[in-house]
PDB file of C-alpha atoms in Angstrom:
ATOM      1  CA  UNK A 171     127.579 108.731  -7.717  1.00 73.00           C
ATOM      2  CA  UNK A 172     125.575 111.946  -6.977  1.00 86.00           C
ATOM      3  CA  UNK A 173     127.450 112.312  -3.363  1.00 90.00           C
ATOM      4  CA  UNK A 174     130.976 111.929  -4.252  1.00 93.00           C
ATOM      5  CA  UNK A 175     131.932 115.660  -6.306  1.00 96.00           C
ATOM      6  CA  UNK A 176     133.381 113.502  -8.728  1.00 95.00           C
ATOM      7  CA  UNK A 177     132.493 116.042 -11.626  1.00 97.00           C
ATOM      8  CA  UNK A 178     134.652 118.679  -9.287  1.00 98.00           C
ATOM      9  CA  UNK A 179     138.513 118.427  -8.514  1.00 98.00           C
ATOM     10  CA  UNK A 180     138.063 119.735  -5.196  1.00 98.00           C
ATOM     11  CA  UNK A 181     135.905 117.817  -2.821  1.00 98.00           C
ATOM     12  CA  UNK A 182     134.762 117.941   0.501  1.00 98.00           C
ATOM     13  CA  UNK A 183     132.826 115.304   2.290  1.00 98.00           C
ATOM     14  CA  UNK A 184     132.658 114.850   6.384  1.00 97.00           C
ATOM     15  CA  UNK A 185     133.857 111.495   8.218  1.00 96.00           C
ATOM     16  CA  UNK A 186     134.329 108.307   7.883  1.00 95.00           C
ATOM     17  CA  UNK A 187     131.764 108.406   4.527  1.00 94.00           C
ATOM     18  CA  UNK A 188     133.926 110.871   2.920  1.00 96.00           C
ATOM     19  CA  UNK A 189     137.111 109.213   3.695  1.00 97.00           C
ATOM     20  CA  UNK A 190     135.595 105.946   2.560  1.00 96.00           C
ATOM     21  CA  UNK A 191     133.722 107.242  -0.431  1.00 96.00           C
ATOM     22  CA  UNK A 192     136.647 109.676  -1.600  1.00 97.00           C
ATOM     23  CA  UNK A 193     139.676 108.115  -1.381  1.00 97.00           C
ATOM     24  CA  UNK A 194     139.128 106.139  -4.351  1.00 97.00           C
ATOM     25  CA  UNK A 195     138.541 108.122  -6.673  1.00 97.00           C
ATOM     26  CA  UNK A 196     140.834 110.859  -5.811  1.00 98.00           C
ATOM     27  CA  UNK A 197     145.231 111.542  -6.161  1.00 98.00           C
ATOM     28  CA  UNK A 198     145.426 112.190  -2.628  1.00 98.00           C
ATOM     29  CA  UNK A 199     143.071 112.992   0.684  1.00 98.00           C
ATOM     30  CA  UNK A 200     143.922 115.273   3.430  1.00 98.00           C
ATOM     31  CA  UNK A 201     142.431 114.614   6.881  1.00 98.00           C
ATOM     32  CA  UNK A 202     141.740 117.796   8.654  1.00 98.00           C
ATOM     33  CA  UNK A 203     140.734 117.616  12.618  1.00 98.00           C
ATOM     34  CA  UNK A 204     142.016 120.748  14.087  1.00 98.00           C
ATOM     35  CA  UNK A 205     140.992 120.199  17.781  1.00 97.00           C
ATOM     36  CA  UNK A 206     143.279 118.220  18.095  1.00 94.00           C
ATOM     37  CA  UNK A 207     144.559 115.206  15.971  1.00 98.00           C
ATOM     38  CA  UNK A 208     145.700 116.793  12.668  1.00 98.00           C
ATOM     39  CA  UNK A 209     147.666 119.511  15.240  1.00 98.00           C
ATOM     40  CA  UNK A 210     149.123 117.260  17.171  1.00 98.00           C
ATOM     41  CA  UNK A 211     150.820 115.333  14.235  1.00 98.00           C
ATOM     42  CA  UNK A 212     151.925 118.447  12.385  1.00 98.00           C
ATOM     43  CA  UNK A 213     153.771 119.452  15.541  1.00 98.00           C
ATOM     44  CA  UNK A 214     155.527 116.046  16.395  1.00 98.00           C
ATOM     45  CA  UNK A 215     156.312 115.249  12.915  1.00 98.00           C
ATOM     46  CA  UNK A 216     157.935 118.700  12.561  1.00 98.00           C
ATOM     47  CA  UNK A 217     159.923 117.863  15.214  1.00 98.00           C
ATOM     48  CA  UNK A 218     160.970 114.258  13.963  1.00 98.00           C
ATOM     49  CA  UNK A 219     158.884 111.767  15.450  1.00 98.00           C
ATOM     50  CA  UNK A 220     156.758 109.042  14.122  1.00 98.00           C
ATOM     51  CA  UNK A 221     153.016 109.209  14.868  1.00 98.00           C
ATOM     52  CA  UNK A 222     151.227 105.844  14.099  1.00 98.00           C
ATOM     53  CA  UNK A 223     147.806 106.025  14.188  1.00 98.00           C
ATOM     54  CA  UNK A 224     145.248 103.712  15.761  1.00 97.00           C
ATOM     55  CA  UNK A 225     141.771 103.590  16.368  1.00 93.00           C
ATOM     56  CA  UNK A 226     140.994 102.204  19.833  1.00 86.00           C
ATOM     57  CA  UNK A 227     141.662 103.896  23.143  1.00 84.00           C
ATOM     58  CA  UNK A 228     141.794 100.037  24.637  1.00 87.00           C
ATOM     59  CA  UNK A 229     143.951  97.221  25.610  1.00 89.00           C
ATOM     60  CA  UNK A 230     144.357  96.504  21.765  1.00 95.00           C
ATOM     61  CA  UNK A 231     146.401 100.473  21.673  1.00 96.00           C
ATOM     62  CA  UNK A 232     149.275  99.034  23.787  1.00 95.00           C
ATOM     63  CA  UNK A 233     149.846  95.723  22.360  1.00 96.00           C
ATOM     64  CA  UNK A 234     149.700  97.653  19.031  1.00 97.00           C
ATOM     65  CA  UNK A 235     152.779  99.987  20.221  1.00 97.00           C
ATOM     66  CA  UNK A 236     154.563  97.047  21.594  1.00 97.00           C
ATOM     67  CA  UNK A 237     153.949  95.863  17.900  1.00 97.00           C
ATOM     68  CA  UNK A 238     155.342  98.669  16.486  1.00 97.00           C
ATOM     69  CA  UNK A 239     158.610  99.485  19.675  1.00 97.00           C
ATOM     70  CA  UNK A 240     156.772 102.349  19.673  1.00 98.00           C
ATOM     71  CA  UNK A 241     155.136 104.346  23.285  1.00 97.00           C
ATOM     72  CA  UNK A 242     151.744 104.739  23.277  1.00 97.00           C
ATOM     73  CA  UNK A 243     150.165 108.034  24.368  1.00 96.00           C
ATOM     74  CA  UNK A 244     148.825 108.260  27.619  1.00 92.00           C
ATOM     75  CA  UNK A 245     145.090 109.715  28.405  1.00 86.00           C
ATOM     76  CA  UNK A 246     144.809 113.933  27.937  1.00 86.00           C
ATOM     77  CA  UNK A 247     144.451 114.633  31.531  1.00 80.00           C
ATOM     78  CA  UNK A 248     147.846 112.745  32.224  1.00 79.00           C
ATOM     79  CA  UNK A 249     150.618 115.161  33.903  1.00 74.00           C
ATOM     80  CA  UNK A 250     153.056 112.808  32.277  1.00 81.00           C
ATOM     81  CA  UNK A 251     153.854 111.669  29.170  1.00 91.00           C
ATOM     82  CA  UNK A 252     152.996 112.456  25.566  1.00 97.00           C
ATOM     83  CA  UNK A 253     148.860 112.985  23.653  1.00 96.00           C
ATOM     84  CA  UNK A 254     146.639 113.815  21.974  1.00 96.00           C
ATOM     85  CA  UNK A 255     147.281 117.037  23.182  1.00 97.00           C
ATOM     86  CA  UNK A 256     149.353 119.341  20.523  1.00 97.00           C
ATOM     87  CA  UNK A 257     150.903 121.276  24.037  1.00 97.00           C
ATOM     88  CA  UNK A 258     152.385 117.627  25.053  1.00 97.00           C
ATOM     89  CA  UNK A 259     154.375 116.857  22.224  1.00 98.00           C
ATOM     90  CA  UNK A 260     155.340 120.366  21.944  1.00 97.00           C
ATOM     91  CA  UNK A 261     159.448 119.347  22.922  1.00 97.00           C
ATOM     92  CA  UNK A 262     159.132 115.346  21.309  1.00 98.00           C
ATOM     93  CA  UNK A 263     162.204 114.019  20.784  1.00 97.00           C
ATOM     94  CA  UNK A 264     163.185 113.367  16.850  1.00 97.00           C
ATOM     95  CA  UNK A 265     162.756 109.762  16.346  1.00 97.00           C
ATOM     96  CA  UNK A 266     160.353 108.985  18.745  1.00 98.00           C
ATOM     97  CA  UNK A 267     157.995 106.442  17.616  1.00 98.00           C
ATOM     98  CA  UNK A 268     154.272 107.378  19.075  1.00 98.00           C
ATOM     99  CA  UNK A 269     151.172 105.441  19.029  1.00 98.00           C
ATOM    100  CA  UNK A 270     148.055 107.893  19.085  1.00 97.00           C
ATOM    101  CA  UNK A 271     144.509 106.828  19.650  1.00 95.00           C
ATOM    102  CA  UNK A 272     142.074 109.017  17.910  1.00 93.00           C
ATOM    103  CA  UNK A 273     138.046 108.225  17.097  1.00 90.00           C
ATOM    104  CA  UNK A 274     138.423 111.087  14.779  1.00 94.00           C
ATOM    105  CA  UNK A 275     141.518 111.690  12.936  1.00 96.00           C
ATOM    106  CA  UNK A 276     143.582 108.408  13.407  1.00 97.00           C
ATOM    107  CA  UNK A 277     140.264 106.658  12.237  1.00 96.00           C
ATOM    108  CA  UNK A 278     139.720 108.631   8.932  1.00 97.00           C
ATOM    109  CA  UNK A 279     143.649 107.919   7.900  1.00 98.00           C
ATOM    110  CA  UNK A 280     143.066 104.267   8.501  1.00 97.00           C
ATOM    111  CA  UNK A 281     140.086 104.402   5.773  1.00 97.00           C
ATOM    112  CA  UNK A 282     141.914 105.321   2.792  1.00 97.00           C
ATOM    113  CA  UNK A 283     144.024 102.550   2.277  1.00 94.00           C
ATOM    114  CA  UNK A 284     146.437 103.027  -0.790  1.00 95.00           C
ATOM    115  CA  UNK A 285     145.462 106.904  -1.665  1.00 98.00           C
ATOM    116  CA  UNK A 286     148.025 109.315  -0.297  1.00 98.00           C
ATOM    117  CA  UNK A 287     147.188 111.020   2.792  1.00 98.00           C
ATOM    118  CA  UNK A 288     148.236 114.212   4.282  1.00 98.00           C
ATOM    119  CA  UNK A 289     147.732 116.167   7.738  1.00 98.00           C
ATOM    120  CA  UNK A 290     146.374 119.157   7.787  1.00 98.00           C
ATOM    121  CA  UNK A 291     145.578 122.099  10.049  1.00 98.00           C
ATOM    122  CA  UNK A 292     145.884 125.885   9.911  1.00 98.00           C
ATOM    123  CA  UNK A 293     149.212 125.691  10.862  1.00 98.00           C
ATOM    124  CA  UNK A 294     150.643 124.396   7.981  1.00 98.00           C
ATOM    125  CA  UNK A 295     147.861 124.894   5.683  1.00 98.00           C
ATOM    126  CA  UNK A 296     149.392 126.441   2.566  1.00 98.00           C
ATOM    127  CA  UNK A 297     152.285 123.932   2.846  1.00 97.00           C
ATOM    128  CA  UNK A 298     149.734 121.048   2.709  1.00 98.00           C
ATOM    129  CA  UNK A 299     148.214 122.549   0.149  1.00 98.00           C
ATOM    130  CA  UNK A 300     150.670 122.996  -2.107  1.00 97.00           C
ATOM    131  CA  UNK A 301     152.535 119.612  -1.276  1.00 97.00           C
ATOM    132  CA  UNK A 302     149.179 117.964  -2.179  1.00 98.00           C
ATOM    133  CA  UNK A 303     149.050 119.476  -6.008  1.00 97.00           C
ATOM    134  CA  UNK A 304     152.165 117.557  -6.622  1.00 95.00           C
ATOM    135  CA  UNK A 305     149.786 114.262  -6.388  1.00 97.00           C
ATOM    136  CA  UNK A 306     147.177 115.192  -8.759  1.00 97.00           C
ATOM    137  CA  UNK A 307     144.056 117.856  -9.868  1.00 97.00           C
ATOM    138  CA  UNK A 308     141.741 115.299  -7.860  1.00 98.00           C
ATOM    139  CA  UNK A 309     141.464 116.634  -4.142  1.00 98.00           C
ATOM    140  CA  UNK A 310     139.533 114.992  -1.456  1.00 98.00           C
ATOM    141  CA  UNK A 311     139.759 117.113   1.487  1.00 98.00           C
ATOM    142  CA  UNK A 312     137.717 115.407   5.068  1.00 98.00           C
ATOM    143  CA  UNK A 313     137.051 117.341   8.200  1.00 98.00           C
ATOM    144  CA  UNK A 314     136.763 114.668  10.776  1.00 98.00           C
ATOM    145  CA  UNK A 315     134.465 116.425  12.882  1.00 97.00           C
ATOM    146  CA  UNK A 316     133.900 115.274  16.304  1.00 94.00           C
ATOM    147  CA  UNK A 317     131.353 112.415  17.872  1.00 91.00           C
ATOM    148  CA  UNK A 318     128.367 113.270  20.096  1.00 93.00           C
ATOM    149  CA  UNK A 319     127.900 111.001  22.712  1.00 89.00           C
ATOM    150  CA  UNK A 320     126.092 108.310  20.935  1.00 93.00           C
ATOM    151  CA  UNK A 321     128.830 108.234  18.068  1.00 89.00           C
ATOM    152  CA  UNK A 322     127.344 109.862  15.437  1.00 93.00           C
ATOM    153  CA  UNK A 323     129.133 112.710  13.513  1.00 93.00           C
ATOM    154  CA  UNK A 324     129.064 116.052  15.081  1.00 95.00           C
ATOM    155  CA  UNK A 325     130.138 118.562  12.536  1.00 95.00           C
ATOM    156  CA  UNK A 326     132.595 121.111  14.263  1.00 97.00           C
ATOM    157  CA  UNK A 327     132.707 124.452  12.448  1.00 98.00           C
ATOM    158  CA  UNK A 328     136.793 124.248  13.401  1.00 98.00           C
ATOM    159  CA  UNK A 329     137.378 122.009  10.946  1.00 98.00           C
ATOM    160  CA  UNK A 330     135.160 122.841   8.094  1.00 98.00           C
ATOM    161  CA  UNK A 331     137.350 126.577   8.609  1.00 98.00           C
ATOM    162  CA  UNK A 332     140.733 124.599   8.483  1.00 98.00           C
ATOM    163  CA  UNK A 333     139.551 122.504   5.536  1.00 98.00           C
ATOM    164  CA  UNK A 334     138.735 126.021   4.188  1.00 98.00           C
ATOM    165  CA  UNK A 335     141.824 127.176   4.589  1.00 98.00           C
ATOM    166  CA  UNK A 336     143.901 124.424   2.667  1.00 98.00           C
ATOM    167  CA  UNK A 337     141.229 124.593  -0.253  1.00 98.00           C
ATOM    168  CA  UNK A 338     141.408 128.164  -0.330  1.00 98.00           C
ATOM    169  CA  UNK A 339     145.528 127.436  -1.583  1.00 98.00           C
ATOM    170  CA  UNK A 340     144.744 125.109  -4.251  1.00 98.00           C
ATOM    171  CA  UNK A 341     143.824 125.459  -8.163  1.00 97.00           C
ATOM    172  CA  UNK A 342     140.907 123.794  -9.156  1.00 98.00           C
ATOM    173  CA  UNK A 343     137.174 123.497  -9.642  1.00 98.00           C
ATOM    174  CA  UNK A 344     135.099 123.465  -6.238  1.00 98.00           C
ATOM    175  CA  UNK A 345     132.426 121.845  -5.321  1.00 98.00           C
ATOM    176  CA  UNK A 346     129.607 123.789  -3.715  1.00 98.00           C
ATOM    177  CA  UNK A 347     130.811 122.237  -0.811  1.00 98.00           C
ATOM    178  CA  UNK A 348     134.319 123.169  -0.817  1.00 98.00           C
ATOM    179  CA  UNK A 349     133.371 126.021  -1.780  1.00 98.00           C
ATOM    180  CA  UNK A 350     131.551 126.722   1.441  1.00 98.00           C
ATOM    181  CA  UNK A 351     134.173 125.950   3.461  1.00 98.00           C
ATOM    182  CA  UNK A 352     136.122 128.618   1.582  1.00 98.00           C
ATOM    183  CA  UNK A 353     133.906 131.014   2.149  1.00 98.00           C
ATOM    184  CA  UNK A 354     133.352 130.368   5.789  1.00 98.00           C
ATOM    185  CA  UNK A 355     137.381 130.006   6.189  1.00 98.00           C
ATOM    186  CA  UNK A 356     137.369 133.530   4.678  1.00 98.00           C
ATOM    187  CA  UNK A 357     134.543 134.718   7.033  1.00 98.00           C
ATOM    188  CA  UNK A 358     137.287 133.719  10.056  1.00 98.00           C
ATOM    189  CA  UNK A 359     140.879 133.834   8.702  1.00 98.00           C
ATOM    190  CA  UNK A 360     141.327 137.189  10.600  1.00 98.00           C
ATOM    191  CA  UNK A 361     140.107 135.809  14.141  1.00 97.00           C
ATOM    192  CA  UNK A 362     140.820 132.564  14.011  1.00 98.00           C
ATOM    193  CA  UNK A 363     141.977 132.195  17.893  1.00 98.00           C
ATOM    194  CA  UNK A 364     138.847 134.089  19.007  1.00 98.00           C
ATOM    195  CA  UNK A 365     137.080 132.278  16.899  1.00 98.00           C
ATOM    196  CA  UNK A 366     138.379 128.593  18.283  1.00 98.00           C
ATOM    197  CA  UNK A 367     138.198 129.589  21.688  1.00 98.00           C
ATOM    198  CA  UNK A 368     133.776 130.292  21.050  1.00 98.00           C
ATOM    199  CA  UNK A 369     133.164 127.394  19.166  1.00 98.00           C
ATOM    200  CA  UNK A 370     132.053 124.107  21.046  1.00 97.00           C
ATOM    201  CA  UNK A 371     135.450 121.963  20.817  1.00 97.00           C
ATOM    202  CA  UNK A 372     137.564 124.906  21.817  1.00 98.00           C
ATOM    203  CA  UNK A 373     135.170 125.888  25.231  1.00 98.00           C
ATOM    204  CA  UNK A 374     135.193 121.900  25.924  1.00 96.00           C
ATOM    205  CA  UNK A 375     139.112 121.971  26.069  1.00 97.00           C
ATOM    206  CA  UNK A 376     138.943 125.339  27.821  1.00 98.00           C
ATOM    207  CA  UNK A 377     136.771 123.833  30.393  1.00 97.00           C
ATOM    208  CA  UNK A 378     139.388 120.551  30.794  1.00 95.00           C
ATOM    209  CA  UNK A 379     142.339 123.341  30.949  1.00 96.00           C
ATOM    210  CA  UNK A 380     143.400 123.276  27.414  1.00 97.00           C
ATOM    211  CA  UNK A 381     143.290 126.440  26.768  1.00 97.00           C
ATOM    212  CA  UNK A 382     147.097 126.148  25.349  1.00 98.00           C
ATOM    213  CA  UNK A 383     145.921 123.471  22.651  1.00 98.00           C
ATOM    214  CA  UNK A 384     143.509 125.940  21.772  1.00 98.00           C
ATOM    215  CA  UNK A 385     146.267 128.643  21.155  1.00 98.00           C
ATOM    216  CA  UNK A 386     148.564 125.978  19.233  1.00 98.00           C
ATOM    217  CA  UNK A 387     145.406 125.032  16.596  1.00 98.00           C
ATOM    218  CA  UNK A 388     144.544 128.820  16.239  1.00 98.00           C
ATOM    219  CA  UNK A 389     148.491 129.485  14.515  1.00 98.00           C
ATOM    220  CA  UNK A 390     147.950 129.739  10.668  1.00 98.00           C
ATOM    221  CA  UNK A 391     151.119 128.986   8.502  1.00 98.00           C
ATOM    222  CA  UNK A 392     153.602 128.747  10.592  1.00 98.00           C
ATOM    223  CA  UNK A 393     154.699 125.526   9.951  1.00 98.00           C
ATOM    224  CA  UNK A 394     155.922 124.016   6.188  1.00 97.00           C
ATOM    225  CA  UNK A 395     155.725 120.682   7.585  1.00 97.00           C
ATOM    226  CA  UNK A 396     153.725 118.157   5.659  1.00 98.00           C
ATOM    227  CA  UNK A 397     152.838 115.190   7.260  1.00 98.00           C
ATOM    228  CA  UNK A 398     152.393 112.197   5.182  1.00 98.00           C
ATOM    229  CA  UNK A 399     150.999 108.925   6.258  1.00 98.00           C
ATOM    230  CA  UNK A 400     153.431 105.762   4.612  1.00 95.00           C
ATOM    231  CA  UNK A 401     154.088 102.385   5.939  1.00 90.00           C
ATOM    232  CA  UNK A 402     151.288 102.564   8.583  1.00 96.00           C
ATOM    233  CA  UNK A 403     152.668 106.629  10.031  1.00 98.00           C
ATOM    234  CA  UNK A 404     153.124 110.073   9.299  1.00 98.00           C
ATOM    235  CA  UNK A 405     156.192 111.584   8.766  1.00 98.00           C
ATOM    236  CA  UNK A 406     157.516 114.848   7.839  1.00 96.00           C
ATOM    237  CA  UNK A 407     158.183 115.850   4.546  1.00 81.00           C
ATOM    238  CA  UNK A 408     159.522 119.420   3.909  1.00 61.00           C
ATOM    239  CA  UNK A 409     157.216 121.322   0.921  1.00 50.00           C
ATOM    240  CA  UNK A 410     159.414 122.913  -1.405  1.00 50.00           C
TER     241      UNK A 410
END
């Protein structure tokens, strides 16, 4: 097909029709929504837990943990409990099992049934990248983006730099539109925080007092966790 990169190793395609439309024909996909999903599972994997993801933000979300013995995550604005925010889950216990509800991220790793999947964000970038080689030259890399208030796709330049910043660590031909995520990753990669804390997402989450989750996302490479989504979760796997 003319919209799938296939001719390129590297790929890059937003949302649910790159997720659907790449993960067949590719070793491996790599979900990338910095503000806040792909964040918050690098940094409760790293610490041990078990994210699950799931769709809905309904009813259907706590039968699901109960499904899976596993708590749910509570709304953002909750004083208690763990979510989507990264700050929440910043002292998770290892072994936790945690349901989290995401439109965005949680969606996209539900769409690409068999193909390996990976989490990734600036903070383990590199790490994701490299763990990712291991599966194969064909990369599908998907910035979730965010939804505007009718659902469609709202590209959110936050993720098209973190998807920048994994592609810019792996070997391979790019398409013109990985490419461009390089290049605007490379525009950034020196003021990343400032840079998260302008864009849309980030002022939204300053607004709602998020400023922290903000900070967290911003952190390039600090982490060599990989998370990698088997038997309906991610877990951590170490890159070597």
């Amino acid at each position: 097909m003319i919209f799938n990169q296939s001719e390129f190793d590297l790929r890059l395609v937003w949302g649910i029709q790159g997720a659907t439309e790449l993960a067949p024909i590719s070793d491996v996909v790599v979900i990338v929504d910095i503000l806040s999903f792909s964040t918050a599972v690098e940094i409760a994997t790293n610490n041990g837990a078990i994210v699950f993801p799931y769709r809905w933000k309904d009813s259907s979300a706590q039968d699901y943990a109960k499904s899976m013995k596993a708590e749910l995550a509570t709304n953002r604005t909750s004083t208690t409990g763990y979510s989507l925010s990264p700050q929440s889950l910043i002292n998770i216990s290892g072994g936790t099992k945690l349901v989290l509800p995401s439109p965005n991220g949680s969606s996209l790793t539900l769409l690409t049934q068999e193909t390996p999947t990976l989490a990734g964000c600036l903070r383990n970038c590199q790490a994701v990248a490299q763990f990712a080689q291991n599966y194969g030259d064909k990369i599908a890399v998907i910035p979730a983006g965010e939804k505007w208030e009718n659902g469609t796709l709202r590209p959110a330049v936050e993720d098209l730099i973190g998807a920048g910043a994994i592609l810019s660590y792996l070997s391979g031909s790019l398409s013109p539109e990985a490419a461009a995520a390089v290049a605007v990753f490379d525009t950034f990669k020196n003021d990343l925080l400032d840079v998260l804390r302008k864009c849309s997402s980030g002022k939204e989450l300053i607004s709602r007092g998020f400023e922290s989750d903000v900070e967290l996302a911003a952190a390039i490479n600090i982490s060599d966790c990989v998370p990698v989504f088997t038997q309906k979760s991610y877990v951590k796997l170490i890159s070597n």
